[in-house]
PDB file of C-alpha atoms in Angstrom:
ATOM      1  CA  MET O 193     -26.704  42.198 -19.487  1.00  0.00           C
ATOM      2  CA  SER O 194     -30.455  41.878 -18.999  1.00  0.00           C
ATOM      3  CA  THR O 195     -31.614  42.661 -15.601  1.00  0.00           C
ATOM      4  CA  PRO O 196     -34.227  40.092 -14.903  1.00  0.00           C
ATOM      5  CA  GLU O 197     -37.313  41.777 -15.583  1.00  0.00           C
ATOM      6  CA  GLU O 198     -36.329  41.836 -18.751  1.00  0.00           C
ATOM      7  CA  LYS O 199     -35.014  38.176 -19.282  1.00  0.00           C
ATOM      8  CA  LEU O 200     -38.483  37.600 -17.103  1.00  0.00           C
ATOM      9  CA  GLU O 201     -40.481  38.764 -20.559  1.00  0.00           C
ATOM     10  CA  LYS O 202     -38.142  37.043 -22.824  1.00  0.00           C
ATOM     11  CA  LEU O 203     -39.761  34.096 -20.770  1.00  0.00           C
ATOM     12  CA  LYS O 204     -42.524  35.135 -21.449  1.00  0.00           C
ATOM     13  CA  LYS O 205     -42.563  35.340 -24.328  1.00  0.00           C
ATOM     14  CA  ASN O 206     -41.312  32.845 -25.285  1.00  0.00           C
ATOM     15  CA  LEU O 207     -43.720  30.585 -23.544  1.00  0.00           C
ATOM     16  CA  ARG O 208     -46.630  32.834 -25.465  1.00  0.00           C
ATOM     17  CA  GLU O 209     -45.168  31.250 -28.767  1.00  0.00           C
ATOM     18  CA  ALA O 210     -45.158  27.204 -27.795  1.00  0.00           C
ATOM     19  CA  GLY O 211     -49.115  27.799 -27.729  1.00  0.00           C
ATOM     20  CA  SER O 212     -49.415  24.615 -24.391  1.00  0.00           C
ATOM     21  CA  VAL O 213     -47.153  23.936 -21.990  1.00  0.00           C
ATOM     22  CA  ALA O 214     -46.679  21.047 -19.662  1.00  0.00           C
ATOM     23  CA  VAL O 215     -44.289  21.813 -16.533  1.00  0.00           C
ATOM     24  CA  ALA O 216     -42.927  18.964 -14.346  1.00  0.00           C
ATOM     25  CA  PHE O 217     -44.011  20.828 -11.373  1.00  0.00           C
ATOM     26  CA  SER O 218     -42.344  19.556  -7.786  1.00  0.00           C
ATOM     27  CA  GLY O 219     -42.806  22.605  -5.864  1.00  0.00           C
ATOM     28  CA  GLY O 220     -39.222  23.316  -5.859  1.00  0.00           C
ATOM     29  CA  VAL O 221     -38.240  27.246  -6.267  1.00  0.00           C
ATOM     30  CA  ASP O 222     -37.117  26.460 -10.241  1.00  0.00           C
ATOM     31  CA  SER O 223     -40.824  24.771 -11.109  1.00  0.00           C
ATOM     32  CA  THR O 224     -42.697  26.564  -8.627  1.00  0.00           C
ATOM     33  CA  PHE O 225     -41.712  29.984 -10.369  1.00  0.00           C
ATOM     34  CA  LEU O 226     -41.902  28.231 -14.147  1.00  0.00           C
ATOM     35  CA  LEU O 227     -45.203  27.469 -13.347  1.00  0.00           C
ATOM     36  CA  LYS O 228     -46.711  30.741 -12.075  1.00  0.00           C
ATOM     37  CA  VAL O 229     -45.434  32.175 -14.972  1.00  0.00           C
ATOM     38  CA  ALA O 230     -46.731  29.898 -17.959  1.00  0.00           C
ATOM     39  CA  HIS O 231     -49.791  29.738 -16.044  1.00  0.00           C
ATOM     40  CA  GLU O 232     -50.445  33.593 -16.711  1.00  0.00           C
ATOM     41  CA  VAL O 233     -49.134  33.488 -19.417  1.00  0.00           C
ATOM     42  CA  LEU O 234     -50.374  29.997 -20.789  1.00  0.00           C
ATOM     43  CA  LYS O 235     -54.242  29.921 -18.912  1.00  0.00           C
ATOM     44  CA  ASP O 236     -55.801  26.381 -18.761  1.00  0.00           C
ATOM     45  CA  ASN O 237     -53.030  25.780 -21.599  1.00  0.00           C
ATOM     46  CA  ALA O 238     -50.811  25.503 -18.840  1.00  0.00           C
ATOM     47  CA  VAL O 239     -50.541  21.996 -17.298  1.00  0.00           C
ATOM     48  CA  ALA O 240     -48.224  20.622 -13.749  1.00  0.00           C
ATOM     49  CA  ILE O 241     -47.268  17.148 -13.662  1.00  0.00           C
ATOM     50  CA  THR O 242     -46.147  15.913 -10.350  1.00  0.00           C
ATOM     51  CA  ALA O 243     -44.070  12.203 -10.961  1.00  0.00           C
ATOM     52  CA  THR O 244     -44.270  11.039  -7.670  1.00  0.00           C
ATOM     53  CA  SER O 245     -41.390   7.554  -6.038  1.00  0.00           C
ATOM     54  CA  GLU O 246     -40.087   6.779  -3.572  1.00  0.00           C
ATOM     55  CA  PHE O 247     -36.757   9.742  -4.453  1.00  0.00           C
ATOM     56  CA  PHE O 248     -39.376  12.331  -2.940  1.00  0.00           C
ATOM     57  CA  PRO O 249     -41.198  12.943   0.764  1.00  0.00           C
ATOM     58  CA  ALA O 250     -44.102  13.389   0.712  1.00  0.00           C
ATOM     59  CA  ARG O 251     -43.829  16.968   2.303  1.00  0.00           C
ATOM     60  CA  GLU O 252     -42.517  17.652  -1.091  1.00  0.00           C
ATOM     61  CA  THR O 253     -45.746  16.045  -2.823  1.00  0.00           C
ATOM     62  CA  GLN O 254     -48.507  17.492  -0.691  1.00  0.00           C
ATOM     63  CA  GLU O 255     -46.510  20.966  -0.601  1.00  0.00           C
ATOM     64  CA  ALA O 256     -46.394  21.323  -4.740  1.00  0.00           C
ATOM     65  CA  LYS O 257     -50.649  19.973  -4.135  1.00  0.00           C
ATOM     66  CA  ASP O 258     -51.568  23.344  -2.142  1.00  0.00           C
ATOM     67  CA  PHE O 259     -49.608  24.927  -4.825  1.00  0.00           C
ATOM     68  CA  CYS O 260     -51.497  24.277  -7.739  1.00  0.00           C
ATOM     69  CA  ARG O 261     -55.112  23.756  -5.295  1.00  0.00           C
ATOM     70  CA  ALA O 262     -54.395  27.961  -3.994  1.00  0.00           C
ATOM     71  CA  GLU O 263     -53.738  28.308  -7.679  1.00  0.00           C
ATOM     72  CA  ASN O 264     -55.875  26.991  -9.812  1.00  0.00           C
ATOM     73  CA  ILE O 265     -53.494  24.585 -12.225  1.00  0.00           C
ATOM     74  CA  LYS O 266     -54.418  21.827 -12.532  1.00  0.00           C
ATOM     75  CA  GLN O 267     -52.361  18.893 -11.601  1.00  0.00           C
ATOM     76  CA  ILE O 268     -51.495  15.608 -13.142  1.00  0.00           C
ATOM     77  CA  PHE O 269     -49.507  12.823 -10.348  1.00  0.00           C
ATOM     78  CA  LEU O 270     -47.232  10.445 -12.081  1.00  0.00           C
ATOM     79  CA  HIS O 271     -46.891   7.784  -9.630  1.00  0.00           C
ATOM     80  CA  GLU O 272     -43.823   5.431 -10.104  1.00  0.00           C
ATOM     81  CA  ASN O 273     -41.905   2.950  -8.976  1.00  0.00           C
ATOM     82  CA  ILE O 274     -38.708   4.103  -9.935  1.00  0.00           C
ATOM     83  CA  LEU O 275     -36.518   1.371  -7.637  1.00  0.00           C
ATOM     84  CA  SER O 276     -38.114  -0.840 -10.514  1.00  0.00           C
ATOM     85  CA  VAL O 277     -36.559   1.234 -13.407  1.00  0.00           C
ATOM     86  CA  LYS O 278     -33.041  -1.298 -14.237  1.00  0.00           C
ATOM     87  CA  ASN O 279     -30.179  -0.624 -12.583  1.00  0.00           C
ATOM     88  CA  ILE O 280     -31.094   2.915 -10.497  1.00  0.00           C
ATOM     89  CA  SER O 281     -30.757   0.810  -7.408  1.00  0.00           C
ATOM     90  CA  GLN O 282     -27.103   0.514  -7.727  1.00  0.00           C
ATOM     91  CA  ASN O 283     -26.359   3.919  -7.930  1.00  0.00           C
ATOM     92  CA  PRO O 284     -23.897   4.110 -11.226  1.00  0.00           C
ATOM     93  CA  LYS O 285     -22.728   7.299 -11.555  1.00  0.00           C
ATOM     94  CA  ASN O 286     -25.586   8.274 -14.963  1.00  0.00           C
ATOM     95  CA  ARG O 287     -28.453   6.902 -11.978  1.00  0.00           C
ATOM     96  CA  CYS O 288     -29.674  10.460 -12.626  1.00  0.00           C
ATOM     97  CA  TYR O 289     -29.696  10.296 -16.587  1.00  0.00           C
ATOM     98  CA  ILE O 290     -31.074   6.914 -16.286  1.00  0.00           C
ATOM     99  CA  CYS O 291     -34.716   8.088 -13.874  1.00  0.00           C
ATOM    100  CA  LYS O 292     -35.096  11.158 -15.580  1.00  0.00           C
ATOM    101  CA  ASN O 293     -34.664   9.893 -19.234  1.00  0.00           C
ATOM    102  CA  ASN O 294     -37.597   7.156 -17.206  1.00  0.00           C
ATOM    103  CA  LEU O 295     -39.810  10.009 -16.364  1.00  0.00           C
ATOM    104  CA  PHE O 296     -39.880  12.978 -18.985  1.00  0.00           C
ATOM    105  CA  ALA O 297     -40.455   9.439 -21.044  1.00  0.00           C
ATOM    106  CA  LYS O 298     -43.502   8.859 -19.404  1.00  0.00           C
ATOM    107  CA  ILE O 299     -44.505  12.282 -18.336  1.00  0.00           C
ATOM    108  CA  LYS O 300     -44.047  12.885 -22.571  1.00  0.00           C
ATOM    109  CA  LYS O 301     -46.640  10.751 -23.056  1.00  0.00           C
ATOM    110  CA  ILE O 302     -49.108  12.285 -20.884  1.00  0.00           C
ATOM    111  CA  ALA O 303     -48.337  15.425 -22.639  1.00  0.00           C
ATOM    112  CA  ALA O 304     -49.224  14.424 -25.809  1.00  0.00           C
ATOM    113  CA  GLU O 305     -52.758  12.111 -24.180  1.00  0.00           C
ATOM    114  CA  ASN O 306     -53.952  15.961 -23.053  1.00  0.00           C
ATOM    115  CA  ASN O 307     -52.431  17.881 -26.296  1.00  0.00           C
ATOM    116  CA  LEU O 308     -49.965  20.106 -25.306  1.00  0.00           C
ATOM    117  CA  ALA O 309     -47.200  20.870 -27.438  1.00  0.00           C
ATOM    118  CA  CYS O 310     -44.293  20.647 -25.664  1.00  0.00           C
ATOM    119  CA  VAL O 311     -43.490  19.323 -22.656  1.00  0.00           C
ATOM    120  CA  ALA O 312     -40.832  21.545 -19.975  1.00  0.00           C
ATOM    121  CA  GLU O 313     -38.267  21.257 -16.416  1.00  0.00           C
ATOM    122  CA  GLY O 314     -36.926  23.718 -14.269  1.00  0.00           C
ATOM    123  CA  SER O 315     -32.952  23.753 -14.565  1.00  0.00           C
ATOM    124  CA  ASN O 316     -31.787  26.853 -15.084  1.00  0.00           C
ATOM    125  CA  MET O 317     -28.084  28.667 -16.188  1.00  0.00           C
ATOM    126  CA  ASP O 318     -26.472  27.374 -12.119  1.00  0.00           C
ATOM    127  CA  ASP O 319     -27.503  24.202 -13.625  1.00  0.00           C
ATOM    128  CA  ASN O 320     -24.615  23.682 -16.413  1.00  0.00           C
ATOM    129  CA  SER O 321     -21.851  24.325 -13.420  1.00  0.00           C
ATOM    130  CA  ASP O 322     -22.288  21.116 -12.015  1.00  0.00           C
ATOM    131  CA  TYR O 323     -22.765  17.111 -12.714  1.00  0.00           C
ATOM    132  CA  ARG O 324     -25.550  17.095 -13.530  1.00  0.00           C
ATOM    133  CA  PRO O 325     -26.588  14.138 -16.077  1.00  0.00           C
ATOM    134  CA  GLY O 326     -30.296  14.370 -16.624  1.00  0.00           C
ATOM    135  CA  LEU O 327     -29.741  16.957 -18.872  1.00  0.00           C
ATOM    136  CA  LYS O 328     -28.591  15.013 -21.104  1.00  0.00           C
ATOM    137  CA  ALA O 329     -31.136  12.144 -21.151  1.00  0.00           C
ATOM    138  CA  ILE O 330     -33.664  16.419 -21.124  1.00  0.00           C
ATOM    139  CA  ASP O 331     -32.149  16.948 -24.164  1.00  0.00           C
ATOM    140  CA  GLU O 332     -32.610  13.313 -26.253  1.00  0.00           C
ATOM    141  CA  LEU O 333     -35.870  13.892 -25.480  1.00  0.00           C
ATOM    142  CA  ASP O 334     -36.950  17.100 -27.004  1.00  0.00           C
ATOM    143  CA  ILE O 335     -37.520  18.733 -23.045  1.00  0.00           C
ATOM    144  CA  LYS O 336     -38.201  22.872 -23.322  1.00  0.00           C
ATOM    145  CA  SER O 337     -35.794  24.074 -20.416  1.00  0.00           C
ATOM    146  CA  PRO O 338     -37.094  28.084 -20.653  1.00  0.00           C
ATOM    147  CA  LEU O 339     -35.551  29.445 -17.312  1.00  0.00           C
ATOM    148  CA  ARG O 340     -32.259  28.485 -19.137  1.00  0.00           C
ATOM    149  CA  ALA O 341     -33.339  30.039 -22.417  1.00  0.00           C
ATOM    150  CA  ALA O 342     -33.796  32.907 -20.986  1.00  0.00           C
ATOM    151  CA  GLU O 343     -30.305  33.159 -19.030  1.00  0.00           C
ATOM    152  CA  LEU O 344     -31.536  32.549 -16.161  1.00  0.00           C
ATOM    153  CA  TYR O 345     -29.537  32.498 -12.875  1.00  0.00           C
ATOM    154  CA  LYS O 346     -30.899  31.172  -9.495  1.00  0.00           C
ATOM    155  CA  ALA O 347     -30.723  34.208  -7.165  1.00  0.00           C
ATOM    156  CA  GLU O 348     -32.805  36.025  -9.817  1.00  0.00           C
ATOM    157  CA  ILE O 349     -35.668  33.749  -9.788  1.00  0.00           C
ATOM    158  CA  ARG O 350     -36.090  34.674  -6.008  1.00  0.00           C
ATOM    159  CA  GLU O 351     -35.747  37.719  -6.342  1.00  0.00           C
ATOM    160  CA  LEU O 352     -38.835  37.569  -9.206  1.00  0.00           C
ATOM    161  CA  SER O 353     -40.019  34.986  -7.309  1.00  0.00           C
ATOM    162  CA  GLN O 354     -40.797  37.115  -4.695  1.00  0.00           C
ATOM    163  CA  LYS O 355     -42.328  40.210  -6.280  1.00  0.00           C
ATOM    164  CA  LEU O 356     -44.535  37.615  -7.573  1.00  0.00           C
ATOM    165  CA  ASN O 357     -45.656  36.221  -3.322  1.00  0.00           C
ATOM    166  CA  LEU O 358     -44.808  33.024  -4.232  1.00  0.00           C
ATOM    167  CA  PRO O 359     -44.289  30.970  -0.969  1.00  0.00           C
ATOM    168  CA  THR O 360     -41.421  29.805  -2.970  1.00  0.00           C
ATOM    169  CA  TRP O 361     -39.212  32.593  -3.254  1.00  0.00           C
ATOM    170  CA  ASP O 362     -37.164  31.425  -0.606  1.00  0.00           C
ATOM    171  CA  LYS O 363     -37.570  28.245  -0.233  1.00  0.00           C
ATOM    172  CA  PRO O 364     -33.528  26.332   0.442  1.00  0.00           C
ATOM    173  CA  SER O 365     -33.153  24.462  -2.209  1.00  0.00           C
ATOM    174  CA  PHE O 366     -34.216  20.960  -2.537  1.00  0.00           C
ATOM    175  CA  ALA O 367     -32.308  17.705  -4.773  1.00  0.00           C
ATOM    176  CA  CYS O 368     -33.893  14.658  -4.762  1.00  0.00           C
ATOM    177  CA  LEU O 369     -33.174  11.722  -1.922  1.00  0.00           C
ATOM    178  CA  ALA O 370     -30.940   9.781  -4.112  1.00  0.00           C
ATOM    179  CA  SER O 371     -28.247  11.877  -3.903  1.00  0.00           C
ATOM    180  CA  ARG O 372     -27.288  11.486  -0.011  1.00  0.00           C
ATOM    181  CA  PHE O 373     -26.098   8.578  -1.257  1.00  0.00           C
ATOM    182  CA  VAL O 374     -22.495   7.195  -2.499  1.00  0.00           C
ATOM    183  CA  TYR O 375     -22.965   7.064  -6.310  1.00  0.00           C
ATOM    184  CA  GLY O 376     -21.936   3.009  -6.313  1.00  0.00           C
ATOM    185  CA  GLU O 377     -24.772   2.428  -2.899  1.00  0.00           C
ATOM    186  CA  ASN O 378     -27.079   0.908  -3.636  1.00  0.00           C
ATOM    187  CA  ILE O 379     -30.499   2.591  -2.043  1.00  0.00           C
ATOM    188  CA  THR O 380     -33.383   0.985  -1.201  1.00  0.00           C
ATOM    189  CA  ALA O 381     -36.637   2.067  -0.128  1.00  0.00           C
ATOM    190  CA  GLU O 382     -35.165   1.429   3.984  1.00  0.00           C
ATOM    191  CA  LYS O 383     -32.254   3.265   3.043  1.00  0.00           C
ATOM    192  CA  LEU O 384     -34.377   6.012   1.323  1.00  0.00           C
ATOM    193  CA  GLN O 385     -36.892   6.471   4.897  1.00  0.00           C
ATOM    194  CA  MET O 386     -34.245   6.845   6.536  1.00  0.00           C
ATOM    195  CA  VAL O 387     -32.942   9.909   5.685  1.00  0.00           C
ATOM    196  CA  GLU O 388     -36.178  11.847   4.767  1.00  0.00           C
ATOM    197  CA  ARG O 389     -36.698  11.115   8.550  1.00  0.00           C
ATOM    198  CA  ALA O 390     -33.705  11.786   9.563  1.00  0.00           C
ATOM    199  CA  GLU O 391     -33.785  14.950   6.850  1.00  0.00           C
ATOM    200  CA  ASN O 392     -37.601  15.964   9.069  1.00  0.00           C
ATOM    201  CA  LEU O 393     -36.162  15.986  12.427  1.00  0.00           C
ATOM    202  CA  LEU O 394     -33.254  18.617  11.223  1.00  0.00           C
ATOM    203  CA  ARG O 395     -36.229  20.100   9.673  1.00  0.00           C
ATOM    204  CA  ASN O 396     -38.518  20.341  12.886  1.00  0.00           C
ATOM    205  CA  LYS O 397     -35.413  21.752  14.802  1.00  0.00           C
ATOM    206  CA  GLY O 398     -35.637  24.551  12.814  1.00  0.00           C
ATOM    207  CA  PHE O 399     -32.601  24.492  10.024  1.00  0.00           C
ATOM    208  CA  LYS O 400     -33.810  26.023   6.740  1.00  0.00           C
ATOM    209  CA  GLN O 401     -30.054  24.571   4.867  1.00  0.00           C
ATOM    210  CA  PHE O 402     -29.776  20.999   5.410  1.00  0.00           C
ATOM    211  CA  ARG O 403     -28.602  17.309   3.708  1.00  0.00           C
ATOM    212  CA  VAL O 404     -28.058  14.036   5.306  1.00  0.00           C
ATOM    213  CA  ARG O 405     -25.927  11.980   2.852  1.00  0.00           C
ATOM    214  CA  LEU O 406     -26.013   8.536   3.869  1.00  0.00           C
ATOM    215  CA  HIS O 407     -22.446   6.735   4.007  1.00  0.00           C
ATOM    216  CA  ASN O 408     -23.911   2.573   4.506  1.00  0.00           C
ATOM    217  CA  LYS O 409     -24.816   2.888   7.997  1.00  0.00           C
ATOM    218  CA  LEU O 410     -23.578   6.848   8.624  1.00  0.00           C
ATOM    219  CA  ALA O 411     -25.229   9.218   8.114  1.00  0.00           C
ATOM    220  CA  ARG O 412     -22.979  12.851   7.701  1.00  0.00           C
ATOM    221  CA  ILE O 413     -24.575  16.072   8.357  1.00  0.00           C
ATOM    222  CA  GLU O 414     -24.706  19.099   6.194  1.00  0.00           C
ATOM    223  CA  ILE O 415     -25.168  22.379   7.457  1.00  0.00           C
ATOM    224  CA  LEU O 416     -24.544  25.823   6.797  1.00  0.00           C
ATOM    225  CA  PRO O 417     -21.618  26.890   9.014  1.00  0.00           C
ATOM    226  CA  ALA O 418     -23.568  29.419  11.599  1.00  0.00           C
ATOM    227  CA  ASP O 419     -25.987  26.757  12.978  1.00  0.00           C
ATOM    228  CA  PHE O 420     -22.460  24.512  14.447  1.00  0.00           C
ATOM    229  CA  GLU O 421     -23.568  25.950  17.293  1.00  0.00           C
ATOM    230  CA  LYS O 422     -27.289  24.665  17.782  1.00  0.00           C
ATOM    231  CA  ILE O 423     -26.664  21.338  16.062  1.00  0.00           C
ATOM    232  CA  LEU O 424     -23.910  20.915  18.697  1.00  0.00           C
ATOM    233  CA  LYS O 425     -26.606  21.960  21.586  1.00  0.00           C
ATOM    234  CA  LEU O 426     -28.209  19.277  20.818  1.00  0.00           C
ATOM    235  CA  ARG O 427     -26.361  16.453  19.527  1.00  0.00           C
ATOM    236  CA  GLU O 428     -28.252  14.635  22.223  1.00  0.00           C
ATOM    237  CA  GLU O 429     -31.407  13.938  20.750  1.00  0.00           C
ATOM    238  CA  ILE O 430     -30.056  13.893  16.977  1.00  0.00           C
ATOM    239  CA  ILE O 431     -27.664  11.011  17.694  1.00  0.00           C
ATOM    240  CA  SER O 432     -30.197   8.696  19.655  1.00  0.00           C
ATOM    241  CA  VAL O 433     -33.096   9.442  17.458  1.00  0.00           C
ATOM    242  CA  PHE O 434     -30.669   8.650  13.888  1.00  0.00           C
ATOM    243  CA  LYS O 435     -30.453   6.177  15.629  1.00  0.00           C
ATOM    244  CA  SER O 436     -34.180   4.541  17.076  1.00  0.00           C
ATOM    245  CA  TYR O 437     -34.019   5.683  12.306  1.00  0.00           C
ATOM    246  CA  GLY O 438     -31.541   2.225  11.714  1.00  0.00           C
ATOM    247  CA  PHE O 439     -27.537   5.264  11.267  1.00  0.00           C
ATOM    248  CA  ASP O 440     -24.689   3.114  13.228  1.00  0.00           C
ATOM    249  CA  TYR O 441     -22.803   7.055  13.202  1.00  0.00           C
ATOM    250  CA  VAL O 442     -23.714  10.029  12.925  1.00  0.00           C
ATOM    251  CA  SER O 443     -21.567  12.855  12.121  1.00  0.00           C
ATOM    252  CA  LEU O 444     -21.427  16.597  11.699  1.00  0.00           C
ATOM    253  CA  ASP O 445     -19.482  17.670   8.056  1.00  0.00           C
ATOM    254  CA  LEU O 446     -17.797  20.175   8.901  1.00  0.00           C
ATOM    255  CA  GLN O 447     -16.932  22.161   6.034  1.00  0.00           C
ATOM    256  CA  GLY O 448     -20.593  22.439   5.762  1.00  0.00           C
ATOM    257  CA  TYR O 449     -23.628  22.389   3.409  1.00  0.00           C
ATOM    258  CA  ARG O 450     -22.324  22.739  -0.514  1.00  0.00           C
ATOM    259  CA  SER O 451     -24.714  21.933  -2.878  1.00  0.00           C
ATOM    260  CA  GLY O 452     -23.697  18.035  -4.453  1.00  0.00           C
ATOM    261  CA  SER O 453     -20.475  17.101  -2.364  1.00  0.00           C
ATOM    262  CA  MET O 454     -21.590  13.136  -3.699  1.00  0.00           C
ATOM    263  CA  ASN O 455     -20.105  14.786  -6.886  1.00  0.00           C
ATOM    264  CA  ILE O 456     -16.627  15.136  -5.773  1.00  0.00           C
TER     265      ILE O 456
END
């Protein structure tokens, strides 16, 4: 079985052979690691393309911008009104497919305009074990997944990121805000803002790994079980502020945080 370091060398080899690459860069753990390695190998032939839309918090976009500035990496922004894309706001079970198909088709066009040989995204081996309709769009559009090709898992990416002194090595996992909605529930800009503000409050209170899932006007908070005692001490404040954001009910999920809970 290959070590993380051996997988890293395989990743570098594959990127070197690509010659030039546009990295779909969100600022998360995986895409930051991929962009860092691609830039190390390809220098100015590695370019970051960051999509911004109602589905991504302004905080994430700013962190992505700060990283590229600090690393002197060229960054191109794709500004997208994602709620205007057909069927997206109805939040069907293949929402992620529709969204990624739309975004990556445009990212491919930007890459071609900048004479970049291919587009790469940051999914890893762990993404193969959950419901990920977006991966179908990635395959159909021939988007490269170098981390999966090198058989890198999330824990290995975090380990290697720490060795590279990347600020994201211990960054909590993040998914777009649309993943907070029950399939079939209408997604609106107002509801997205409610979720973003609610999650910003939890972050500002010192919680690291969490989600605020939205069920109509009910907020279902997922945090690590180790943080249950802490959040109960803040119960009255959180209820008051969440209600000011537009929620009618505020609940704590006793199962705690878990990725992909809306896929049940």
